[in-house]
Coordinates of N, CA, C and O in Angstrom, one line a residue:
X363 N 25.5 -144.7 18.2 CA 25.5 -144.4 16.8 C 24.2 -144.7 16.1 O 23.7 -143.9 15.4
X364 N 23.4 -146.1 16.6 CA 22.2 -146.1 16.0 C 21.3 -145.1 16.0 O 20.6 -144.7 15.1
X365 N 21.3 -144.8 17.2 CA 20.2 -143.4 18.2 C 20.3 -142.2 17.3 O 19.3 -141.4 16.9
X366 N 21.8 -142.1 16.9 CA 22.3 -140.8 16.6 C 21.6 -140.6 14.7 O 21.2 -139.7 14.0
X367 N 22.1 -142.2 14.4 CA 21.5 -142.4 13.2 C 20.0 -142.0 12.5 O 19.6 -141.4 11.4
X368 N 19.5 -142.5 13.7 CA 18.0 -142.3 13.1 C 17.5 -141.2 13.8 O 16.3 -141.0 13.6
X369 N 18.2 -140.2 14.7 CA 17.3 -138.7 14.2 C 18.1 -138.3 13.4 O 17.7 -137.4 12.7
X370 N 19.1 -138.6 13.1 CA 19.3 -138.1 11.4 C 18.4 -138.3 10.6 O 17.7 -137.2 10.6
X371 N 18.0 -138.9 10.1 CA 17.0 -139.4 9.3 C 15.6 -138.9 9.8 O 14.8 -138.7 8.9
X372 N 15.3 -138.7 10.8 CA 14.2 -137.4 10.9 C 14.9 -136.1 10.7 O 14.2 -135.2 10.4
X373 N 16.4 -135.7 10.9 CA 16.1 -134.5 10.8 C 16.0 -133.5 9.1 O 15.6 -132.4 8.7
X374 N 16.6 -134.9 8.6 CA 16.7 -134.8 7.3 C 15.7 -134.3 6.7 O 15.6 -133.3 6.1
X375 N 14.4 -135.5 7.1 CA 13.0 -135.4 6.9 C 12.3 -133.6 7.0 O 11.7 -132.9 6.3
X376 N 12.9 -133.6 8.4 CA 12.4 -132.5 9.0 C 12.9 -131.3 8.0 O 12.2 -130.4 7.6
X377 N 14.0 -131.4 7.7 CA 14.6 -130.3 7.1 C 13.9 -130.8 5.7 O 12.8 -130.6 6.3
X378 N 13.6 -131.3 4.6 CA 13.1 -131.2 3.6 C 11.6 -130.7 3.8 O 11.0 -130.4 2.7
X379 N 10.9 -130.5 4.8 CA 9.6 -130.3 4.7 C 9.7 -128.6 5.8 O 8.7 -128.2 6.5
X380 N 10.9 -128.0 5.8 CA 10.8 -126.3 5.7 C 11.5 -126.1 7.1 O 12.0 -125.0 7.4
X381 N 11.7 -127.2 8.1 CA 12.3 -126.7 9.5 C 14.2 -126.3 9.5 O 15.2 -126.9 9.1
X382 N 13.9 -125.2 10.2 CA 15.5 -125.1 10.7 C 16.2 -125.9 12.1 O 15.9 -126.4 13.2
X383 N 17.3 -125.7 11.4 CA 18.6 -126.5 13.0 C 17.5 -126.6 14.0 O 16.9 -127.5 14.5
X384 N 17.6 -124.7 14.4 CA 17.3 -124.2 15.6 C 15.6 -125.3 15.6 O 15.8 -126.3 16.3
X385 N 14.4 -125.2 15.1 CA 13.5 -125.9 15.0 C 13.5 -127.6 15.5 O 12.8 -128.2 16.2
X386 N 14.6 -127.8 15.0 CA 14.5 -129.2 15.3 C 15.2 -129.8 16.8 O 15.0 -130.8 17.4
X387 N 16.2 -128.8 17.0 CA 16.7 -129.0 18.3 C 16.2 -128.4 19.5 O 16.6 -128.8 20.6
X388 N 15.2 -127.3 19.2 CA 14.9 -126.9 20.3 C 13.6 -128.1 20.6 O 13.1 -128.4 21.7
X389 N 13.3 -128.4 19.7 CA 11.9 -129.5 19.4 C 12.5 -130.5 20.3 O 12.2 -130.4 21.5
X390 N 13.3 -131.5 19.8 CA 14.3 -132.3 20.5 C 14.8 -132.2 21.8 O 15.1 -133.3 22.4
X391 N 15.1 -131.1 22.5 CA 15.3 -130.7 23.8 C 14.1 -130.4 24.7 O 14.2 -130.5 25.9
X392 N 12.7 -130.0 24.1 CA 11.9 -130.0 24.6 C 11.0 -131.4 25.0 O 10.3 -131.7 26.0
X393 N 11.3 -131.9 23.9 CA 11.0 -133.3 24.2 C 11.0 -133.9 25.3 O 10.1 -134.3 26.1
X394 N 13.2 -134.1 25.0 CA 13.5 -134.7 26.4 C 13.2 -134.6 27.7 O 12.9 -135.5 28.4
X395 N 13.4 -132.5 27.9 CA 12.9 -132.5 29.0 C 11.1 -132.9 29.5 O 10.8 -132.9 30.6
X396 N 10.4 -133.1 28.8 CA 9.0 -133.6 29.5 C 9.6 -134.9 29.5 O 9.9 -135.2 30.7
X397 N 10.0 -135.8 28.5 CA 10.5 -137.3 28.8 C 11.1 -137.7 30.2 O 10.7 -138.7 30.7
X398 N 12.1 -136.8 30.7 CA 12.8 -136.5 31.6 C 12.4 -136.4 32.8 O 12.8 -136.9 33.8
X399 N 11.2 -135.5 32.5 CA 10.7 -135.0 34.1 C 9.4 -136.3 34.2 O 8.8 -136.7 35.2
X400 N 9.3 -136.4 33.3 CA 8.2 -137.7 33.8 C 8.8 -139.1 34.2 O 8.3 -140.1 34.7
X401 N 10.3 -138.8 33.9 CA 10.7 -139.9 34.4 C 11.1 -139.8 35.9 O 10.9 -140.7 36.6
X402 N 11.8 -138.6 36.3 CA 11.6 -138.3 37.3 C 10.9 -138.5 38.6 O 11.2 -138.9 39.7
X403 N 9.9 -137.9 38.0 CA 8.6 -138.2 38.7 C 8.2 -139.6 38.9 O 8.0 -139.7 40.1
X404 N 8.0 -140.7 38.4 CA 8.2 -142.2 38.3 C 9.2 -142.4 39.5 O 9.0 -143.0 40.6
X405 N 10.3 -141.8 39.2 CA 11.4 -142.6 40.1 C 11.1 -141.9 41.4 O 10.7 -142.6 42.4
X406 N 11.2 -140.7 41.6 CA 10.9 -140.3 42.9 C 9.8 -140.8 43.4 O 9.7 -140.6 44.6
X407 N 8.6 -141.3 42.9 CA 7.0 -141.5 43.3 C 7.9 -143.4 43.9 O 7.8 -143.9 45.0
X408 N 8.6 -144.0 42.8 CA 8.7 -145.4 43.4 C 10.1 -146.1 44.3 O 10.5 -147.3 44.5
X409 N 10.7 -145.0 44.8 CA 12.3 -145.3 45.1 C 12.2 -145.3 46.4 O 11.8 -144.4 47.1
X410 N 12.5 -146.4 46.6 CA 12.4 -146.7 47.9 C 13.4 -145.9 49.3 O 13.3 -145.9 50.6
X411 N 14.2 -145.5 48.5 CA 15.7 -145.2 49.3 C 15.5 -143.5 48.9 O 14.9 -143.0 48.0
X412 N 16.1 -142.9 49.9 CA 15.7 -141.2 50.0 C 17.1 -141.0 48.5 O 18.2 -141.4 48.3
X413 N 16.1 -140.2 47.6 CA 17.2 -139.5 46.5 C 17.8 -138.3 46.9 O 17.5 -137.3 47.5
X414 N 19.2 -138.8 46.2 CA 20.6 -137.2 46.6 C 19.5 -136.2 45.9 O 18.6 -136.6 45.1
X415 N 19.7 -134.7 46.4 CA 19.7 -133.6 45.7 C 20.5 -132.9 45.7 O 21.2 -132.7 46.7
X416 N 20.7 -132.3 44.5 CA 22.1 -131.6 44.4 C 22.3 -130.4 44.7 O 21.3 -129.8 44.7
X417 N 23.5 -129.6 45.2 CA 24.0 -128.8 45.3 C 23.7 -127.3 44.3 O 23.5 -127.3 43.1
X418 N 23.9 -126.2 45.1 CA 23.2 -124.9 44.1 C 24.5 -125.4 43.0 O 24.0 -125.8 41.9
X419 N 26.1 -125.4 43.0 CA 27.3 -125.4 42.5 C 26.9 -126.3 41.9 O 27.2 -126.3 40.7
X420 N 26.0 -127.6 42.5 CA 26.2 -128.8 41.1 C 25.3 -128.9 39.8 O 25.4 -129.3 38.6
X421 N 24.2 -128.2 40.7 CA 23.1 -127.5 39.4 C 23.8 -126.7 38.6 O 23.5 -126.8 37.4
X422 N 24.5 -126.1 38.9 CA 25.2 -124.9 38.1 C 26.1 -125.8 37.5 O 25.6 -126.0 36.4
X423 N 27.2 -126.5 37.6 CA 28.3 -127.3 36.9 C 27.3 -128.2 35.7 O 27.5 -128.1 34.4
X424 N 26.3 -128.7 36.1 CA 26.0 -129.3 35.1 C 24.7 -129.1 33.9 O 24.4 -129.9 33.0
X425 N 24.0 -127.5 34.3 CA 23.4 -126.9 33.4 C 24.4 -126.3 32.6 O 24.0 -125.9 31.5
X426 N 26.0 -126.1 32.8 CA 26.9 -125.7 32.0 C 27.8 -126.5 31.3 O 28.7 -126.2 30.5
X427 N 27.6 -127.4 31.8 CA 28.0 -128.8 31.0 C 27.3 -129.6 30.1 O 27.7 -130.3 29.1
X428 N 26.0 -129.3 30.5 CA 24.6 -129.1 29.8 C 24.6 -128.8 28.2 O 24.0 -129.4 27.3
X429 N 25.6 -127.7 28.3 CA 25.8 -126.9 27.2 C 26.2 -127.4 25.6 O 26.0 -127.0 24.4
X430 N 27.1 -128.6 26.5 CA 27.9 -129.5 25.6 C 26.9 -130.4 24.9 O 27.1 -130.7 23.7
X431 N 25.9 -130.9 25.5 CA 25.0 -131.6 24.8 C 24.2 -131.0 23.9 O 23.7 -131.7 23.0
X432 N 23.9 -129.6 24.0 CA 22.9 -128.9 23.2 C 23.9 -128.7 22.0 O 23.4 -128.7 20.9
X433 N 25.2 -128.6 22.1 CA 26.3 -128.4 20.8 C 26.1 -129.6 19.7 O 25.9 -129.6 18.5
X434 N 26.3 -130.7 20.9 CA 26.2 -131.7 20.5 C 25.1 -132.2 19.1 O 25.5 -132.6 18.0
X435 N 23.8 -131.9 19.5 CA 22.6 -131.8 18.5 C 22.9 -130.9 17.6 O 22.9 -131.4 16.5
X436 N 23.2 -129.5 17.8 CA 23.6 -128.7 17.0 C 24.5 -129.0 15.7 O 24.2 -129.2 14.6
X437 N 25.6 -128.8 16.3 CA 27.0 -129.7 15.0 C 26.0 -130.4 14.6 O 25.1 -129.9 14.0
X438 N 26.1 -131.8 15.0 CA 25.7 -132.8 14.0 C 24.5 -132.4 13.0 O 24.5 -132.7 11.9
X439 N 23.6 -131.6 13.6 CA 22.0 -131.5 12.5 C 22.7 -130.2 11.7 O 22.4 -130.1 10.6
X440 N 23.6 -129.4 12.4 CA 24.6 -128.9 10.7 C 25.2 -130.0 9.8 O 25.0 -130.2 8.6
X441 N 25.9 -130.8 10.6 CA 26.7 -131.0 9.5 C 25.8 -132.6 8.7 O 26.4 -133.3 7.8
X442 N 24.3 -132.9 9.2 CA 24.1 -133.2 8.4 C 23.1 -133.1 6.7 O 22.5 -133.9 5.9
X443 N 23.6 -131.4 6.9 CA 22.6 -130.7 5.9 C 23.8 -130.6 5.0 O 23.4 -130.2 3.9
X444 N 25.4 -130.9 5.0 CA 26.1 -130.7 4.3 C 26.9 -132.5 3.6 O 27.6 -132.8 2.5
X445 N 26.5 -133.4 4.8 CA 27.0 -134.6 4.3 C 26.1 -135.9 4.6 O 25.6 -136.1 5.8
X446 N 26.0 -136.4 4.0 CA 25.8 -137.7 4.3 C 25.8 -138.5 5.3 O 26.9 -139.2 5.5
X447 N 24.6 -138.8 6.4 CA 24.6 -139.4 7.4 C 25.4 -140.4 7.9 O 26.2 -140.0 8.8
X448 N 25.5 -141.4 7.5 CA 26.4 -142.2 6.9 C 28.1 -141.6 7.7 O 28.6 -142.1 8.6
X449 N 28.6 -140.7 7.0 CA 29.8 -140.1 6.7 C 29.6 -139.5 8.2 O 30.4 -139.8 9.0
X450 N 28.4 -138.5 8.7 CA 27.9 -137.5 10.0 C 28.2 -138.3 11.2 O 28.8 -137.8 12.2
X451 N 27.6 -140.3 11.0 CA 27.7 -140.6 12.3 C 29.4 -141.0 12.9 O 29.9 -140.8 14.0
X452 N 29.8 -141.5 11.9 CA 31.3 -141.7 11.6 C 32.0 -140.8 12.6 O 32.6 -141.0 13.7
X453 N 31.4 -139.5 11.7 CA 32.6 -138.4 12.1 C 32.2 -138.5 14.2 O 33.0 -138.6 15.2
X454 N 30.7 -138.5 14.3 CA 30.3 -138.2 15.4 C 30.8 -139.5 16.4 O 30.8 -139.2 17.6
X455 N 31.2 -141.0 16.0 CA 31.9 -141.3 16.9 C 33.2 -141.6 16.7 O 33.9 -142.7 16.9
X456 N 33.4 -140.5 16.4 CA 34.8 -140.4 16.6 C 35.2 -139.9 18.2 O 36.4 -139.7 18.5
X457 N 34.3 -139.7 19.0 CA 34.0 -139.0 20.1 C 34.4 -140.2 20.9 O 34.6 -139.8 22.0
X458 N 34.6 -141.4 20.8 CA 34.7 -142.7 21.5 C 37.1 -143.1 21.8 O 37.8 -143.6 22.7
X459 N 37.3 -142.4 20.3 CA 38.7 -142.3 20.8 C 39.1 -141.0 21.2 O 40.2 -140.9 21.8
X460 N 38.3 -140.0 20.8 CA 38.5 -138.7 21.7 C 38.7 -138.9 23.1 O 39.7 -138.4 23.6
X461 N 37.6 -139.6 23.8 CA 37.0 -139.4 24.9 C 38.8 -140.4 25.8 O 39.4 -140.3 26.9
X462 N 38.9 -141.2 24.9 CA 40.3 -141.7 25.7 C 41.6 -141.1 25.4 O 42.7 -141.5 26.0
X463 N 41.6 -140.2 24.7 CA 42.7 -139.2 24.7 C 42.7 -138.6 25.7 O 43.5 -138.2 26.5
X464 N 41.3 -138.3 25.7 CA 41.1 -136.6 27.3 C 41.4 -137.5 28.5 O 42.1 -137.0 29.5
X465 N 41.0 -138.6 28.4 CA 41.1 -139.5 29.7 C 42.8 -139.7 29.6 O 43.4 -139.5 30.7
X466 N 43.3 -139.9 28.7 CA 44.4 -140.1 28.8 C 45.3 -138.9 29.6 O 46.0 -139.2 30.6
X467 N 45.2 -137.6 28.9 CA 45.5 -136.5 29.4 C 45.4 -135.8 30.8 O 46.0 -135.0 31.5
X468 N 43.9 -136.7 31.0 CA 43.7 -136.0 32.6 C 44.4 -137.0 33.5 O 44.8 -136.5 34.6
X469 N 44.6 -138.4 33.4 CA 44.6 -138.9 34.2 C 46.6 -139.1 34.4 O 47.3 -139.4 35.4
X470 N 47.1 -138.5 32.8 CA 48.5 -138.9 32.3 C 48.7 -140.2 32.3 O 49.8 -140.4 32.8
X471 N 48.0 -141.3 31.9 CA 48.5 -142.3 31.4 C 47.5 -143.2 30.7 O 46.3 -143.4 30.9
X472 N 48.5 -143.8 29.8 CA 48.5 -144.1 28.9 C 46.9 -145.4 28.8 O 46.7 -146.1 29.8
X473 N 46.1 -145.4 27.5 CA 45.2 -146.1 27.8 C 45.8 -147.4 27.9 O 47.0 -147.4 27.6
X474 N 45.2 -148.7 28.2 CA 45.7 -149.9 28.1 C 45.0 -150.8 27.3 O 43.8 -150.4 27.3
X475 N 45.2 -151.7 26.6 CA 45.6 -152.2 25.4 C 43.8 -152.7 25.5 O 43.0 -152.3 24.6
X476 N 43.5 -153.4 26.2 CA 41.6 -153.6 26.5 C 41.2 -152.5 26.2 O 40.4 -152.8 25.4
X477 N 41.2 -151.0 26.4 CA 40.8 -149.5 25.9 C 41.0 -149.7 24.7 O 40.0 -149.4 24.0
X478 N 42.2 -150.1 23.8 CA 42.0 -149.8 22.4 C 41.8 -150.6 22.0 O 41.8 -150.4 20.8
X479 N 41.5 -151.5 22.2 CA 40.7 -152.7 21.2 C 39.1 -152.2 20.9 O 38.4 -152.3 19.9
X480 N 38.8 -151.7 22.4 CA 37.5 -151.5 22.8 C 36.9 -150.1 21.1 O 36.0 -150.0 20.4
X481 N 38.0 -149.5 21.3 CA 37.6 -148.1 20.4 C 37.6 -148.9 18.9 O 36.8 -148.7 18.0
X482 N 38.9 -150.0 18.9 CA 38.8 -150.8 17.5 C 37.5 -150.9 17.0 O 37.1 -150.2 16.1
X483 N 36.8 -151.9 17.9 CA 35.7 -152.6 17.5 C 34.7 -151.5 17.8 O 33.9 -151.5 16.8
X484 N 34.5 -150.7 18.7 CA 33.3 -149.1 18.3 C 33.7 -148.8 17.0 O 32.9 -149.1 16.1
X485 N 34.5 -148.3 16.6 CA 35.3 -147.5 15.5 C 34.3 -148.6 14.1 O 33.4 -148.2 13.4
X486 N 35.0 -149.9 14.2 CA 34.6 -150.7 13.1 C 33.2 -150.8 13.0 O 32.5 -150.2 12.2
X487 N 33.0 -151.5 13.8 CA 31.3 -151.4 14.3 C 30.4 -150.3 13.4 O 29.7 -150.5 12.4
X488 N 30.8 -149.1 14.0 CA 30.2 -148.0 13.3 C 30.2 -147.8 11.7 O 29.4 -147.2 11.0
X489 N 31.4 -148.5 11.4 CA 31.8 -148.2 9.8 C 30.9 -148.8 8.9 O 30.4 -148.3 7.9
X490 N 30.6 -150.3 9.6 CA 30.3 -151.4 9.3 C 29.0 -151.1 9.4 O 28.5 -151.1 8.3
X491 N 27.9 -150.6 10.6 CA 26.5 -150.1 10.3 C 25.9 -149.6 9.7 O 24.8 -149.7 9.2
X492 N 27.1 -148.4 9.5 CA 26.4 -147.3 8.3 C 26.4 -147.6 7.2 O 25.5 -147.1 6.6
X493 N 27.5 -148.6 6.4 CA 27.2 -148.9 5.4 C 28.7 -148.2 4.8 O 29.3 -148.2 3.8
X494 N 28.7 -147.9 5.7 CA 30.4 -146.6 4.8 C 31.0 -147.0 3.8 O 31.0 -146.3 2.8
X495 N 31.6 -148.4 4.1 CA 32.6 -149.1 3.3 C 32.2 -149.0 1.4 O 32.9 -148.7 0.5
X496 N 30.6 -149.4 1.4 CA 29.6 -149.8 0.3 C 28.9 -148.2 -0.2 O 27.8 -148.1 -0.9
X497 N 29.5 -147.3 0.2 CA 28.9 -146.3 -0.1 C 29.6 -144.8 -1.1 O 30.7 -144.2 -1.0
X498 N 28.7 -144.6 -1.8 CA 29.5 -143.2 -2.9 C 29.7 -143.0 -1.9 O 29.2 -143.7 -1.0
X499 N 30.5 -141.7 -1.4 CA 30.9 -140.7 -0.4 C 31.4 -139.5 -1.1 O 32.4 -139.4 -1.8
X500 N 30.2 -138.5 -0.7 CA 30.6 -137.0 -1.3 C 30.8 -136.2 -0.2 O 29.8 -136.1 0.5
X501 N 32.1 -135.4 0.3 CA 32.8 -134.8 1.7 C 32.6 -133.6 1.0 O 32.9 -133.4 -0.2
X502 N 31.9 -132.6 2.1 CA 32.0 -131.4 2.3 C 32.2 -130.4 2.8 O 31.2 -129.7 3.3
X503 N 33.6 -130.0 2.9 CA 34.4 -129.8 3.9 C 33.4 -129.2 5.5 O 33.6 -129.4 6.7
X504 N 32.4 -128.6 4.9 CA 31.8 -127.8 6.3 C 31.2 -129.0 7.0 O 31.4 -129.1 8.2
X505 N 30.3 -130.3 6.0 CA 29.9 -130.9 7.0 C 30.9 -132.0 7.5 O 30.6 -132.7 8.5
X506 N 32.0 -132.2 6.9 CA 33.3 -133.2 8.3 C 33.8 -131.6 9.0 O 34.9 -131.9 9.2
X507 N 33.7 -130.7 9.3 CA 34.2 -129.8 10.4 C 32.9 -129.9 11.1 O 33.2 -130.0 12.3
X508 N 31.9 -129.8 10.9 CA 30.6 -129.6 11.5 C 30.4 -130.4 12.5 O 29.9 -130.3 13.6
X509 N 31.2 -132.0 11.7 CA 30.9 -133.7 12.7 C 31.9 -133.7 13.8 O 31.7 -134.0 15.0
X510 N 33.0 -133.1 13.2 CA 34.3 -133.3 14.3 C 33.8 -132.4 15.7 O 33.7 -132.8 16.8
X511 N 33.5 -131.3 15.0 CA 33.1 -130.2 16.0 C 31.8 -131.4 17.1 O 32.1 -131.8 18.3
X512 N 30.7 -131.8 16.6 CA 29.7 -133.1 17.2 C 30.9 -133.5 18.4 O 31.1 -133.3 19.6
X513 N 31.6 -134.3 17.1 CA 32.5 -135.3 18.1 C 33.1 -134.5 19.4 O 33.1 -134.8 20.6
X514 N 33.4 -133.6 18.9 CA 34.6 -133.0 20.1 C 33.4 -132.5 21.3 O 33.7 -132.4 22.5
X515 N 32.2 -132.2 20.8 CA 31.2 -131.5 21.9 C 30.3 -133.0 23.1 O 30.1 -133.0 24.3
X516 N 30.3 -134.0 22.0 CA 30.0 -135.3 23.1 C 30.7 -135.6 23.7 O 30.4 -136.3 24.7
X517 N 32.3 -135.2 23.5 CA 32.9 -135.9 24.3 C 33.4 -135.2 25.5 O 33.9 -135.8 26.4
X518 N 33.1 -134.0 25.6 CA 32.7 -132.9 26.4 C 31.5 -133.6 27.4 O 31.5 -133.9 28.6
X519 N 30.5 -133.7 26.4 CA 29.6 -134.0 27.5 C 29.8 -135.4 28.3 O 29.7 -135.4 29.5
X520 N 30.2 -136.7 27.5 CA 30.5 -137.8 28.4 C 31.0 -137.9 29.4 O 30.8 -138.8 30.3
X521 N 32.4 -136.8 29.4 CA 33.8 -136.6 30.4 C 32.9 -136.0 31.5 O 32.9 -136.5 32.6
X522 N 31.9 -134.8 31.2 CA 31.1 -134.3 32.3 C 30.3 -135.0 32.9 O 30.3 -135.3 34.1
X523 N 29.5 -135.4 31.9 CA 28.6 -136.6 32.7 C 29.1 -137.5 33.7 O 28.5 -137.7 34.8
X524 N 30.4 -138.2 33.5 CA 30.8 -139.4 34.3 C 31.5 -138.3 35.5 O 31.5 -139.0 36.5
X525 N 31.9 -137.5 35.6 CA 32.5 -136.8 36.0 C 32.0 -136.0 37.4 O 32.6 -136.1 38.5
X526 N 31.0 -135.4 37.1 CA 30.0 -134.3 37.6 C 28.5 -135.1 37.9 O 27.7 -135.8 37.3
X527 N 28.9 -134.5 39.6 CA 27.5 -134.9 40.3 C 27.0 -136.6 40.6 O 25.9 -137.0 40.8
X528 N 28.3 -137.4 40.5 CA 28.0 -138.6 40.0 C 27.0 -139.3 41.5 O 26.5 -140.3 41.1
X529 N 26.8 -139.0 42.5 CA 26.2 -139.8 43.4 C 24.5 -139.4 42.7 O 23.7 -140.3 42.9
X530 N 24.0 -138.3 42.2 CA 22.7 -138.3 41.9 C 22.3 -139.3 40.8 O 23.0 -139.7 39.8
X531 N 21.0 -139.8 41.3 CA 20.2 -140.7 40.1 C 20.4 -139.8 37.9 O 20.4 -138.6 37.4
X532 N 20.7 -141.0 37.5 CA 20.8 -140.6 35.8 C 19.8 -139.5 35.4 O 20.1 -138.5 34.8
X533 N 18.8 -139.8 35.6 CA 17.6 -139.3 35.8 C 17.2 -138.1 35.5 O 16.7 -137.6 34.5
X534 N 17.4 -137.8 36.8 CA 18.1 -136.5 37.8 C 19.1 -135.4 37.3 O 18.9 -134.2 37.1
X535 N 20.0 -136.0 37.1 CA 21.1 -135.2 36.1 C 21.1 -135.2 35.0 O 21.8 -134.3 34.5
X536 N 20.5 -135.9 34.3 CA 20.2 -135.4 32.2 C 19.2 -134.6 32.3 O 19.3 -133.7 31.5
X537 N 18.1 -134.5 33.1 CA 17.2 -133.4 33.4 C 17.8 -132.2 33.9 O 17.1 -131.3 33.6
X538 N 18.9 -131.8 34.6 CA 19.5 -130.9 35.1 C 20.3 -130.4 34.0 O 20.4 -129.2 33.7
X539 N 20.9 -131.5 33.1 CA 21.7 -131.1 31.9 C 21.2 -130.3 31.2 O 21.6 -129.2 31.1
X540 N 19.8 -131.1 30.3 CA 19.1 -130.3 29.7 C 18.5 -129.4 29.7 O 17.9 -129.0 28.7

């Protein structure tokens, strides 16, 4: 939520001084990936133990899982040209009780009571950072559809992430994502 917070607040920036969505996320993605590959390169240059390489199928699974992350940036830097950061990150973790419904769903059972406390205190936590509670709040319907949409797209990506290709280094695979 913090992370998510404060490129809000550049992108805000960004958007009052003439940049579009597309501008700032493709900026953002390009970033990562040199961030990425340099980190790569670090790890492969000092790891002592031979690193997995993945599969043509797992390259493929997770450049299209990939996808979910790039939504991810997307939604959110819409919806927060229409609401209130504040209100944006909210909506965007909401992605934390999403993510135990799907779990719930895939696995068919039920979360257990340590899982919802856990979303309690994320849930509050977040309320509690942004300031929510102490704050005017002006809702506009596109930007909470824009957040939900966020939420629903990370939680896409987290389920893949944990999911897909798990024996490769972190590394490795958010570079493949991106």
């Amino acid at each position: 939520a913090s992370i998510y917070g404060m490129l809000a607040t550049f992108v805000k920036l960004a958007y009052q001084d003439g940049y579009t969505t597309s501008e700032v996320t493709t900026s953002q993605f390009v970033l990562g990936l040199v961030g990425l590959l340099i980190l790569n390169l670090i790890q492969t240059a000092t790891s002592k133990k031979d690193l997995s390489t993945p599969s043509s199928k797992e390259v493929r699974n997770l450049m299209l899982a990939g996808t979910s992350l790039g939504c991810t940036s997307l939604f959110y830097y819409i919806s927060v040209q229409y609401i209130n950061v504040s209100v944006a990150i909210v909506l965007l973790m909401q992605s934390v009780w999403f993510s135990v419904v799907v779990e719930s769903f895939m696995t068919k059972k039920l979360p257990n009571t340590r899982k919802i406390i856990s979303v309690i205190i994320v849930l509050l936590g977040t309320v509690l950072a942004t300031n929510l509670v102490n704050s005017k709040i002006e809702l506009d319907w596109k930007g909470v559809f824009w957040g939900l949409m966020a939420a629903a797209s990370y939680t896409l990506t987290m389920f893949t992430s944990n999911t897909l290709a798990t024996h490769l280094p972190v590394f490795r695979k958010s570079f493949i994502m991106l």
